[in-house]
Short mmCIF file of C-alpha atoms in Angstrom, two decimals:
data_model
loop_
_atom_site.label_atom_id
_atom_site.label_comp_id
_atom_site.label_asym_id
_atom_site.label_seq_id
_atom_site.Cartn_x
_atom_site.Cartn_y
_atom_site.Cartn_z
CA MET A 2 17.92 3.18 6.91
CA SER A 3 16.53 0.16 8.73
CA GLU A 4 18.30 -1.65 11.49
CA ILE A 5 18.33 -5.15 12.84
CA LYS A 6 18.80 -4.80 16.59
CA VAL A 7 18.85 -6.87 19.71
CA VAL A 8 16.32 -5.12 21.92
CA ASP A 9 14.18 -5.52 24.96
CA VAL A 10 10.82 -6.80 23.75
CA MET A 11 8.89 -4.38 25.93
CA SER A 12 10.52 -1.32 24.43
CA HIS A 13 10.59 -2.52 20.82
CA ASP A 14 9.00 -0.69 17.89
CA GLN A 15 6.61 -3.52 17.31
CA GLY A 16 4.31 -2.16 14.57
CA LEU A 17 4.84 -3.31 11.00
CA LEU A 18 5.70 0.24 10.12
CA VAL A 19 4.87 2.35 13.11
CA HIS A 20 5.72 2.50 16.77
CA GLU A 21 3.35 0.79 19.16
CA GLU A 22 3.58 1.01 22.94
CA ALA A 23 2.51 -1.42 25.56
CA VAL A 24 -1.09 -1.06 26.75
CA SER A 25 -2.79 -1.64 30.04
CA THR A 26 -5.21 -4.50 30.51
CA PRO A 27 -8.27 -4.71 32.73
CA ASN A 28 -6.98 -7.43 34.98
CA LEU A 29 -3.32 -6.48 35.26
CA ASN A 30 -1.68 -3.50 36.85
CA GLU A 31 1.44 -3.89 34.76
CA LYS A 32 1.61 -3.14 31.06
CA LYS A 33 2.10 -5.77 28.39
CA ARG A 34 2.06 -6.09 24.63
CA LEU A 35 -1.31 -6.32 22.91
CA ALA A 36 -0.74 -9.84 21.63
CA SER A 37 -3.86 -9.86 19.42
CA LEU A 38 -2.51 -6.96 17.39
CA ASP A 39 0.82 -8.73 16.87
CA ILE A 40 -1.07 -11.83 15.74
CA PHE A 41 -3.39 -9.82 13.44
CA ARG A 42 -0.28 -8.23 11.89
CA GLY A 43 1.34 -11.66 11.47
CA LEU A 44 -1.86 -13.08 9.98
CA THR A 45 -1.97 -10.25 7.41
CA VAL A 46 1.68 -10.81 6.40
CA ALA A 47 0.94 -14.53 6.08
CA LEU A 48 -2.09 -13.78 3.91
CA MET A 49 0.04 -11.54 1.71
CA ILE A 50 2.54 -14.40 1.13
CA LEU A 51 -0.29 -16.88 0.50
CA VAL A 52 -2.15 -14.83 -2.08
CA ASP A 53 1.01 -13.61 -3.83
CA ASP A 54 2.67 -17.02 -4.18
CA ALA A 55 -0.39 -19.29 -4.51
CA GLY A 56 -2.83 -16.88 -6.18
CA GLY A 57 -1.58 -17.72 -9.67
CA ASP A 58 -2.81 -21.31 -9.20
CA TRP A 59 -5.79 -20.34 -7.03
CA PRO A 60 -7.36 -17.25 -8.65
CA VAL A 61 -10.24 -17.33 -6.18
CA ILE A 62 -7.82 -15.95 -3.53
CA ALA A 63 -5.91 -13.59 -5.90
CA HIS A 64 -6.91 -9.98 -6.47
CA ALA A 65 -10.24 -9.60 -8.24
CA PRO A 66 -9.54 -8.56 -11.89
CA TRP A 67 -11.76 -5.49 -11.37
CA GLU A 68 -14.97 -5.41 -9.35
CA GLY A 69 -15.39 -7.79 -6.43
CA CYS A 70 -13.40 -8.63 -3.35
CA ASN A 71 -11.29 -11.76 -3.05
CA LEU A 72 -9.02 -12.78 -0.15
CA ALA A 73 -6.04 -10.82 -1.54
CA ASP A 74 -8.12 -7.64 -1.54
CA PHE A 75 -8.33 -7.66 2.25
CA VAL A 76 -4.58 -7.51 2.80
CA MET A 77 -3.95 -3.80 2.20
CA PRO A 78 -6.92 -2.54 4.24
CA PHE A 79 -5.93 -4.89 7.06
CA PHE A 80 -2.41 -3.38 7.09
CA LEU A 81 -3.81 0.16 7.14
CA PHE A 82 -6.23 -0.72 9.94
CA ILE A 83 -3.37 -2.17 11.99
CA VAL A 84 -1.24 0.92 11.38
CA GLY A 85 -4.13 3.04 12.68
CA VAL A 86 -4.49 1.02 15.88
CA SER A 87 -0.71 1.26 16.42
CA ILE A 88 -0.76 5.07 15.92
CA ALA A 89 -3.33 5.49 18.68
CA LEU A 90 -1.27 3.40 21.08
CA ALA A 91 2.07 5.01 20.10
CA PHE A 92 0.87 8.59 20.58
CA LYS A 93 -1.40 8.15 23.56
CA ARG A 94 0.76 10.75 25.29
CA VAL A 95 2.65 13.43 23.32
CA SER A 96 4.90 15.58 25.47
CA ASN A 97 6.94 17.08 22.64
CA LYS A 98 5.11 17.61 19.39
CA PHE A 99 8.24 18.65 17.48
CA GLU A 100 10.09 15.43 18.40
CA ALA A 101 7.03 13.36 17.64
CA CYS A 102 6.66 14.99 14.17
CA LYS A 103 10.35 14.50 13.47
CA LYS A 104 10.01 10.80 14.27
CA VAL A 105 6.96 10.52 12.03
CA GLY A 106 8.72 12.31 9.18
CA PHE A 107 11.83 10.17 9.46
CA ARG A 108 9.88 6.93 9.50
CA THR A 109 7.82 8.09 6.52
CA CYS A 110 10.99 8.70 4.54
CA LYS A 111 12.29 5.24 5.37
CA LEU A 112 9.02 3.69 4.22
CA LEU A 113 9.23 5.56 0.93
CA PHE A 114 12.83 4.47 0.46
CA TRP A 115 12.08 0.78 1.01
CA GLY A 116 8.94 1.03 -1.13
CA LEU A 117 10.84 2.44 -4.11
CA LEU A 118 13.67 -0.06 -3.65
CA LEU A 119 11.42 -3.11 -3.42
CA GLN A 120 8.58 -2.26 -5.77
CA GLY A 121 10.01 0.46 -7.95
CA GLY A 122 11.63 -2.05 -10.28
CA PHE A 123 15.21 -2.12 -8.97
CA SER A 124 14.75 -5.53 -7.34
CA HIS A 125 13.74 -8.35 -9.71
CA ALA A 126 13.50 -10.94 -6.91
CA PRO A 127 12.89 -13.80 -6.64
CA ASP A 128 12.64 -15.08 -10.23
CA GLU A 129 15.29 -13.00 -11.98
CA LEU A 130 18.92 -12.85 -10.86
CA THR A 131 19.36 -9.24 -11.97
CA TYR A 132 19.01 -5.80 -10.44
CA GLY A 133 18.50 -2.36 -11.82
CA VAL A 134 15.72 -0.23 -13.30
CA ASP A 135 15.39 2.33 -16.07
CA VAL A 136 14.47 5.44 -14.10
CA THR A 137 12.22 6.55 -16.98
CA MET A 138 10.08 3.45 -16.30
CA MET A 139 10.43 3.31 -12.51
CA ARG A 140 7.20 2.63 -10.62
CA PHE A 141 6.58 5.38 -8.09
CA CYS A 142 3.77 3.85 -6.02
CA GLY A 143 3.41 0.67 -4.07
CA ILE A 144 2.34 -0.95 -0.78
CA LEU A 145 4.85 0.81 1.50
CA GLN A 146 4.30 4.18 -0.23
CA ARG A 147 0.56 3.94 0.41
CA ILE A 148 1.13 3.01 4.04
CA ALA A 149 3.62 5.88 4.34
CA LEU A 150 1.01 8.41 3.16
CA SER A 151 -1.70 7.09 5.47
CA TYR A 152 0.73 6.91 8.39
CA LEU A 153 2.00 10.45 7.81
CA VAL A 154 -1.42 12.08 7.58
CA VAL A 155 -3.11 10.22 10.44
CA ALA A 156 -0.10 10.39 12.79
CA LEU A 157 0.11 14.15 12.33
CA VAL A 158 -3.59 14.52 13.03
CA GLU A 159 -3.15 12.42 16.15
CA ILE A 160 -0.18 14.51 17.32
CA PHE A 161 -1.66 17.94 16.76
CA THR A 162 -5.12 17.21 18.15
CA LYS A 163 -4.04 15.61 21.41
CA ASP A 164 -2.94 17.30 24.59
CA SER A 165 0.03 16.00 26.53
CA HIS A 166 -2.36 14.52 29.13
CA GLU A 167 -4.75 11.67 28.55
CA VAL A 168 -8.10 12.69 27.08
CA SER A 169 -11.01 12.29 29.44
CA LEU A 170 -14.21 11.13 27.76
CA SER A 171 -17.54 12.65 28.58
CA THR A 172 -20.45 10.34 29.28
CA GLY A 173 -22.63 9.22 26.42
CA ARG A 174 -22.84 6.55 23.77
CA PHE A 175 -20.98 8.57 21.14
CA SER A 176 -18.53 10.38 23.46
CA ILE A 177 -15.51 8.63 21.92
CA PHE A 178 -16.49 9.93 18.49
CA LYS A 179 -16.97 13.48 19.82
CA SER A 180 -13.64 13.52 21.66
CA TYR A 181 -11.74 12.84 18.46
CA TYR A 182 -13.90 14.87 16.12
CA TRP A 183 -10.86 16.24 14.23
CA HIS A 184 -10.08 12.71 12.97
CA TRP A 185 -13.61 12.41 11.57
CA ILE A 186 -13.42 15.87 10.01
CA VAL A 187 -10.25 14.83 8.25
CA GLY A 188 -11.87 11.54 7.23
CA ALA A 189 -14.94 13.34 5.88
CA SER A 190 -12.71 15.74 3.94
CA VAL A 191 -10.80 12.86 2.43
CA LEU A 192 -14.03 11.20 1.38
CA VAL A 193 -15.43 14.38 -0.18
CA ILE A 194 -12.22 14.98 -2.17
CA TYR A 195 -12.18 11.39 -3.36
CA LEU A 196 -15.85 11.19 -4.37
CA ALA A 197 -15.84 14.63 -6.01
CA THR A 198 -12.81 13.69 -8.07
CA LEU A 199 -14.00 10.17 -8.85
CA TYR A 200 -17.48 11.22 -10.08
CA GLY A 201 -16.83 14.79 -11.19
CA THR A 202 -13.74 14.48 -13.34
CA CYS A 203 -14.22 14.25 -17.08
CA VAL A 204 -11.79 11.65 -18.44
CA PRO A 205 -10.68 12.50 -21.99
CA ASP A 206 -9.47 10.11 -24.69
CA TRP A 207 -5.91 8.93 -24.05
CA GLU A 208 -3.15 6.92 -25.65
CA PHE A 209 -0.07 4.99 -24.64
CA VAL A 210 2.82 2.99 -26.09
CA VAL A 211 2.71 -0.74 -25.45
CA SER A 212 5.75 -1.63 -23.29
CA ASP A 213 5.26 -5.38 -23.02
CA LYS A 214 8.09 -6.88 -25.08
CA ASP A 215 6.19 -10.18 -25.43
CA SER A 216 3.26 -8.47 -27.10
CA ILE A 217 2.91 -8.31 -30.88
CA LEU A 218 1.90 -4.67 -30.32
CA TYR A 219 5.19 -3.81 -28.56
CA GLY A 220 6.24 -0.26 -29.30
CA LYS A 221 2.97 0.67 -31.00
CA ILE A 222 0.73 3.52 -29.93
CA GLN A 223 -2.75 2.49 -28.72
CA SER A 224 -5.70 4.82 -28.24
CA VAL A 225 -8.42 4.52 -25.61
CA PRO A 226 -11.68 6.41 -26.32
CA CYS A 227 -13.33 7.93 -23.24
CA GLY A 228 -14.69 11.48 -23.06
CA VAL A 229 -16.95 10.54 -20.14
CA ARG A 230 -17.53 11.59 -16.53
CA GLY A 231 -18.18 9.41 -13.47
CA LYS A 232 -17.44 6.02 -15.08
CA LEU A 233 -15.89 3.30 -12.91
CA ASN A 234 -14.90 0.92 -15.70
CA PRO A 235 -11.20 0.02 -16.33
CA PRO A 236 -10.34 2.40 -19.19
CA CYS A 237 -12.22 5.55 -18.26
CA ASN A 238 -12.16 6.01 -14.48
CA ALA A 239 -10.81 9.15 -12.77
CA VAL A 240 -8.38 7.16 -10.62
CA GLY A 241 -6.36 6.10 -13.63
CA TYR A 242 -6.68 9.55 -15.21
CA VAL A 243 -5.26 11.29 -12.13
CA ASP A 244 -2.33 8.84 -12.01
CA ARG A 245 -1.57 9.34 -15.70
CA GLN A 246 -1.46 13.09 -15.17
CA VAL A 247 0.45 13.13 -11.86
CA LEU A 248 2.73 10.11 -12.09
CA GLY A 249 3.05 9.67 -15.85
CA ILE A 250 1.90 6.47 -17.52
CA ASN A 251 5.43 5.00 -17.70
CA HIS A 252 5.67 5.13 -13.88
CA MET A 253 2.55 3.07 -13.25
CA TYR A 254 2.16 -0.67 -12.67
CA HIS A 255 2.55 -2.57 -15.93
CA HIS A 256 0.83 -5.84 -14.94
CA PRO A 257 -2.58 -4.82 -13.54
CA ALA A 258 -5.04 -7.41 -12.32
CA TRP A 259 -7.54 -6.48 -15.05
CA ARG A 260 -5.43 -8.47 -17.51
CA ARG A 261 -7.10 -11.57 -15.99
CA SER A 262 -10.60 -10.30 -16.87
CA LYS A 263 -12.78 -11.98 -19.49
CA ALA A 264 -12.48 -8.94 -21.73
CA CYS A 265 -8.69 -9.37 -21.91
CA THR A 266 -7.93 -13.09 -21.89
CA ASP A 267 -9.66 -16.38 -22.69
CA ASP A 268 -7.87 -17.93 -19.68
CA SER A 269 -9.80 -15.75 -17.18
CA PRO A 270 -9.70 -15.83 -14.18
CA TYR A 271 -6.19 -17.25 -14.65
CA GLU A 272 -3.38 -15.30 -16.20
CA GLY A 273 -2.88 -15.90 -19.89
CA SER A 274 -1.99 -14.29 -23.18
CA LEU A 275 -4.19 -11.41 -24.18
CA ARG A 276 -6.83 -12.04 -26.82
CA GLN A 277 -6.12 -10.74 -30.29
CA ASP A 278 -9.38 -8.80 -30.18
CA ALA A 279 -8.80 -7.54 -26.62
CA PRO A 280 -9.61 -3.88 -26.05
CA SER A 281 -6.65 -1.54 -26.25
CA TRP A 282 -6.77 -0.78 -22.51
CA CYS A 283 -5.91 -4.42 -21.73
CA HIS A 284 -2.33 -3.59 -22.80
CA ALA A 285 -2.16 -0.39 -20.69
CA PRO A 286 -0.58 0.13 -17.28
CA PHE A 287 -2.72 0.90 -14.23
CA GLU A 288 -1.61 1.80 -10.73
CA PRO A 289 -3.54 -0.06 -7.99
CA GLU A 290 -1.75 1.99 -5.28
CA GLY A 291 -2.10 5.31 -7.08
CA VAL A 292 -2.62 8.88 -5.90
CA LEU A 293 -6.43 9.18 -5.67
CA SER A 294 -6.99 5.64 -4.38
CA SER A 295 -4.31 6.21 -1.72
CA ILE A 296 -6.13 9.34 -0.57
CA SER A 297 -9.23 7.20 -0.12
CA ALA A 298 -7.16 4.57 1.75
CA ILE A 299 -6.47 7.09 4.51
CA LEU A 300 -10.00 6.33 5.75
CA SER A 301 -8.97 2.75 6.59
CA THR A 302 -6.23 4.07 8.87
CA ILE A 303 -8.57 6.59 10.54
CA ILE A 304 -10.96 3.76 11.34
CA GLY A 305 -8.07 1.78 12.81
CA VAL A 306 -7.09 4.76 14.98
CA HIS A 307 -10.62 4.82 16.36
CA PHE A 308 -10.26 1.18 17.45
CA GLY A 309 -6.98 2.11 19.14
CA HIS A 310 -8.69 4.92 21.01
CA THR A 311 -11.24 2.40 22.21
CA ILE A 312 -8.45 0.36 23.78
CA LEU A 313 -7.18 3.43 25.62
CA HIS A 314 -10.53 4.62 26.96
CA PHE A 315 -12.58 1.45 27.49
CA LYS A 316 -10.99 -0.54 30.31
CA GLU A 317 -13.23 -3.60 30.24
CA HIS A 318 -12.95 -6.36 27.70
CA SER A 319 -16.74 -6.49 27.23
CA ALA A 320 -17.03 -2.77 26.55
CA ARG A 321 -14.26 -2.85 23.94
CA LEU A 322 -15.66 -5.88 22.20
CA LYS A 323 -19.22 -4.53 22.18
CA HIS A 324 -18.08 -1.31 20.58
CA TRP A 325 -15.78 -3.02 18.06
CA ILE A 326 -18.31 -5.63 16.93
CA SER A 327 -21.17 -3.13 16.60
CA THR A 328 -18.92 -0.75 14.62
CA GLY A 329 -17.69 -3.60 12.41
CA LEU A 330 -21.21 -4.80 11.64
CA ALA A 331 -22.32 -1.23 10.90
CA LEU A 332 -19.43 -0.81 8.45
CA LEU A 333 -20.24 -4.11 6.76
CA SER A 334 -23.94 -3.16 6.42
CA LEU A 335 -23.08 0.26 5.02
CA GLY A 336 -20.61 -1.25 2.54
CA LEU A 337 -23.07 -3.84 1.30
CA THR A 338 -25.77 -1.18 0.92
CA LEU A 339 -23.45 1.04 -1.13
CA HIS A 340 -22.50 -1.98 -3.24
CA SER A 341 -26.10 -2.63 -4.19
CA PRO A 342 -27.09 -1.96 -7.85
CA THR A 343 -29.33 0.95 -6.84
CA VAL A 344 -26.45 2.89 -5.29
CA MET A 345 -23.87 1.99 -7.93
CA MET A 346 -20.75 2.17 -5.76
CA PRO A 347 -19.26 -1.26 -6.45
CA LEU A 348 -16.62 -3.08 -4.46
CA ASN A 349 -13.35 -2.25 -6.18
CA LYS A 350 -9.87 -2.54 -4.66
CA GLN A 351 -8.22 -0.98 -7.69
CA LEU A 352 -10.26 2.20 -7.21
CA TYR A 353 -10.47 1.86 -3.39
CA THR A 354 -14.17 2.76 -3.49
CA PHE A 355 -15.99 3.80 -0.34
CA SER A 356 -18.01 0.56 -0.28
CA TYR A 357 -14.69 -1.33 -0.41
CA THR A 358 -13.35 0.74 2.47
CA CYS A 359 -16.43 0.03 4.58
CA ILE A 360 -16.55 -3.73 3.95
CA THR A 361 -12.81 -4.34 4.41
CA SER A 362 -12.65 -2.15 7.51
CA GLY A 363 -15.70 -3.92 8.92
CA ALA A 364 -14.04 -7.25 8.25
CA ALA A 365 -10.82 -6.03 9.91
CA ALA A 366 -12.86 -4.96 12.94
CA LEU A 367 -14.48 -8.40 13.31
CA VAL A 368 -11.23 -10.31 12.78
CA PHE A 369 -9.45 -8.14 15.31
CA SER A 370 -12.36 -8.61 17.77
CA ALA A 371 -12.18 -12.40 17.35
CA LEU A 372 -8.43 -12.46 17.88
CA TYR A 373 -8.72 -10.16 20.90
CA SER A 374 -11.34 -12.47 22.41
CA LEU A 375 -9.23 -15.59 21.83
CA VAL A 376 -5.85 -14.19 22.73
CA ASP A 377 -6.21 -11.35 25.21
CA VAL A 378 -9.43 -12.49 26.93
CA LEU A 379 -9.33 -16.29 26.80
CA GLU A 380 -5.50 -16.27 26.72
CA TRP A 381 -5.16 -18.84 23.90
CA LYS A 382 -2.02 -17.07 22.74
CA HIS A 383 0.02 -20.26 22.41
CA VAL A 384 -2.25 -21.42 19.57
CA PHE A 385 -1.12 -18.48 17.42
CA LEU A 386 2.55 -18.32 18.35
CA PRO A 387 3.95 -18.54 14.78
CA LEU A 388 1.68 -15.66 13.71
CA GLU A 389 2.65 -13.63 16.75
CA TRP A 390 6.32 -14.08 16.03
CA ILE A 391 5.78 -13.01 12.41
CA GLY A 392 3.81 -10.02 13.60
CA MET A 393 6.58 -8.95 15.95
CA ASN A 394 9.10 -9.07 13.10
CA ALA A 395 6.81 -8.23 10.22
CA MET A 396 9.20 -5.98 8.33
CA LEU A 397 11.80 -8.78 8.20
CA VAL A 398 9.25 -11.22 6.78
CA TYR A 399 7.86 -8.67 4.33
CA VAL A 400 11.26 -7.81 2.86
CA MET A 401 12.91 -11.23 2.95
CA GLY A 402 9.79 -13.38 2.40
CA ALA A 403 6.95 -11.53 0.72
CA GLU A 404 9.27 -9.58 -1.56
CA GLY A 405 11.36 -12.71 -2.26
CA VAL A 406 14.79 -11.41 -1.27
CA LEU A 407 15.83 -14.59 0.54
CA ALA A 408 14.36 -16.77 -2.24
CA ALA A 409 16.38 -14.78 -4.78
CA PHE A 410 19.55 -15.46 -2.77
CA PHE A 411 18.96 -19.22 -2.90
CA ASN A 412 17.94 -19.07 -6.57
CA GLY A 413 21.31 -17.51 -7.27
CA TRP A 414 22.91 -20.90 -6.55
CA TYR A 415 21.70 -23.21 -9.30
CA TYR A 416 22.85 -26.38 -11.05
CA ARG A 417 23.77 -25.88 -14.71
CA HIS A 418 20.50 -24.00 -15.49
CA PRO A 419 18.91 -21.08 -13.57
CA GLY A 420 15.73 -23.12 -13.23
CA ASN A 421 17.51 -25.90 -11.34
CA THR A 422 17.46 -24.36 -7.88
CA LEU A 423 16.99 -25.84 -4.43
CA ILE A 424 13.72 -23.97 -4.00
CA ASN A 425 12.27 -25.28 -7.27
CA TRP A 426 13.46 -28.81 -6.44
CA ILE A 427 11.77 -28.73 -3.05
CA LYS A 428 8.56 -27.37 -4.50
CA GLU A 429 8.44 -29.98 -7.29
CA HIS A 430 9.63 -33.12 -5.50
CA VAL A 431 8.50 -32.60 -1.91
CA PHE A 432 5.12 -31.02 -2.57
CA VAL A 433 3.79 -31.12 -6.17
CA ARG A 434 4.72 -34.78 -6.84
CA VAL A 435 3.64 -35.94 -3.39
CA TRP A 436 0.17 -34.43 -3.81
CA HIS A 437 -0.06 -35.36 -7.50
CA SER A 438 -1.46 -31.93 -8.19
CA ARG A 439 0.35 -28.72 -8.99
CA ARG A 440 -2.40 -26.55 -7.47
CA VAL A 441 -2.50 -28.45 -4.18
CA GLY A 442 1.26 -28.88 -4.12
CA VAL A 443 1.90 -25.14 -4.59
CA LEU A 444 -0.62 -24.34 -1.85
CA MET A 445 1.02 -26.76 0.58
CA TYR A 446 4.46 -25.40 -0.34
CA VAL A 447 3.42 -21.83 0.43
CA ILE A 448 1.80 -22.81 3.74
CA PHE A 449 4.61 -25.05 5.06
CA ALA A 450 7.79 -24.03 3.24
CA GLU A 451 7.14 -20.29 3.32
CA ILE A 452 4.64 -19.18 6.00
CA LEU A 453 5.52 -21.82 8.62
CA PHE A 454 9.20 -21.42 7.76
CA TRP A 455 9.07 -17.69 8.50
CA GLY A 456 7.11 -18.44 11.68
CA LEU A 457 10.01 -20.59 12.87
CA VAL A 458 12.64 -18.07 11.78
CA THR A 459 10.94 -15.22 13.57
CA GLY A 460 10.49 -17.50 16.59
CA VAL A 461 14.24 -17.92 16.76
CA CYS A 462 14.65 -14.16 16.37
CA HIS A 463 12.19 -13.63 19.18
CA ARG A 464 14.08 -16.09 21.38
CA PHE A 465 17.23 -14.02 20.97
CA LYS A 466 15.29 -10.71 20.93
CA ILE A 467 16.38 -9.77 17.37
CA TYR A 468 13.99 -7.46 15.54
CA TRP A 469 14.07 -5.45 12.37
CA LYS A 470 13.48 -1.90 13.49
CA LEU A 471 12.20 0.51 10.85
#
């Protein structure tokens, strides 16, 4: 399904999940890789590892329990933004729409396969040395599945709305928006469907069976009273209702971030045992990458495609940066306005609200602009080499590092007790005891023994031109 190949770096499928071609630069006649996009991709993978493996000890960087936006909540929108930029560069010329659609469909299927394999419950890496999942409890959604949906929709729009020749822009400040009006029509349609469903659906009372074997309520039926419309609270929102109807409650995520909320645990914002008087919904599953929220997430990819179009049509660095920064600031302003109490559209990654889309896309725009200025304009590429290498081999790092496959392999070789592994010994003796603090030690371990380690591994892969091709 996926292949590790020795390839020529200039012809490599360099996107995390999608094909990206070389682009022209203002000062060079030849084509070269857009290094800032590789680095942005590598930075996002590094952030994923950081928040996943250190977030338990540093809740300020972990996913917000419900409303709000912590560092971890920027990772998914950043990925979708990067996928959008890569789509624009990959399909800047489409000579055969059928072949292009076939490639998109095949890659989408591979994404779904890896998503189900890694996050569906089959893999228990890195902490448990077992494999297998009860298909009646298999999780259907996840990170790669959401990216697959966004990639499929936006790539097909890009293919079917573009001629085989390069689009010529008319003059005018908003000409780039007019030339790709179909993308914005699709984006507006997605937004209308999402908002109409979110605020217009009446969520009835519902019940579930507690599946947590460590809970004193295990196996018992719990009821959640709702009977409301337009609520954005944890138990009674339309996002969860749609997922329960479409996916089935057993196929949703069983450890949602809301369990760290004050309503559920006295240890908030850290993870801890649920309070005895916790509301019934604290024990329920919730899918953060569910159906309705993934429909809303398509907007993040459409915004990324727009930034890719800017690269194709604006030939000067200053013109690109001016457009990107102004668009990013506009998105941030709109998102903060929508988040205000008078508008009542709070920042919420779990629901993927429109204010969340605007703020995270605006942040992605500004981060990408900063990296483009430093790397492609000022040519400070050498400063970010580990991130660039990770970005050029992002699928390898995601599977082996972020999903813990390599760590699980090493944990399989233990001394007398499964907890006595090389990885645990290094973490405890080289980092935690040296820093005399578990929190600081874990943070240093993740930065140096995980992120920097994968930067060096992918650097070696880059040296020998070995890439994981999806």
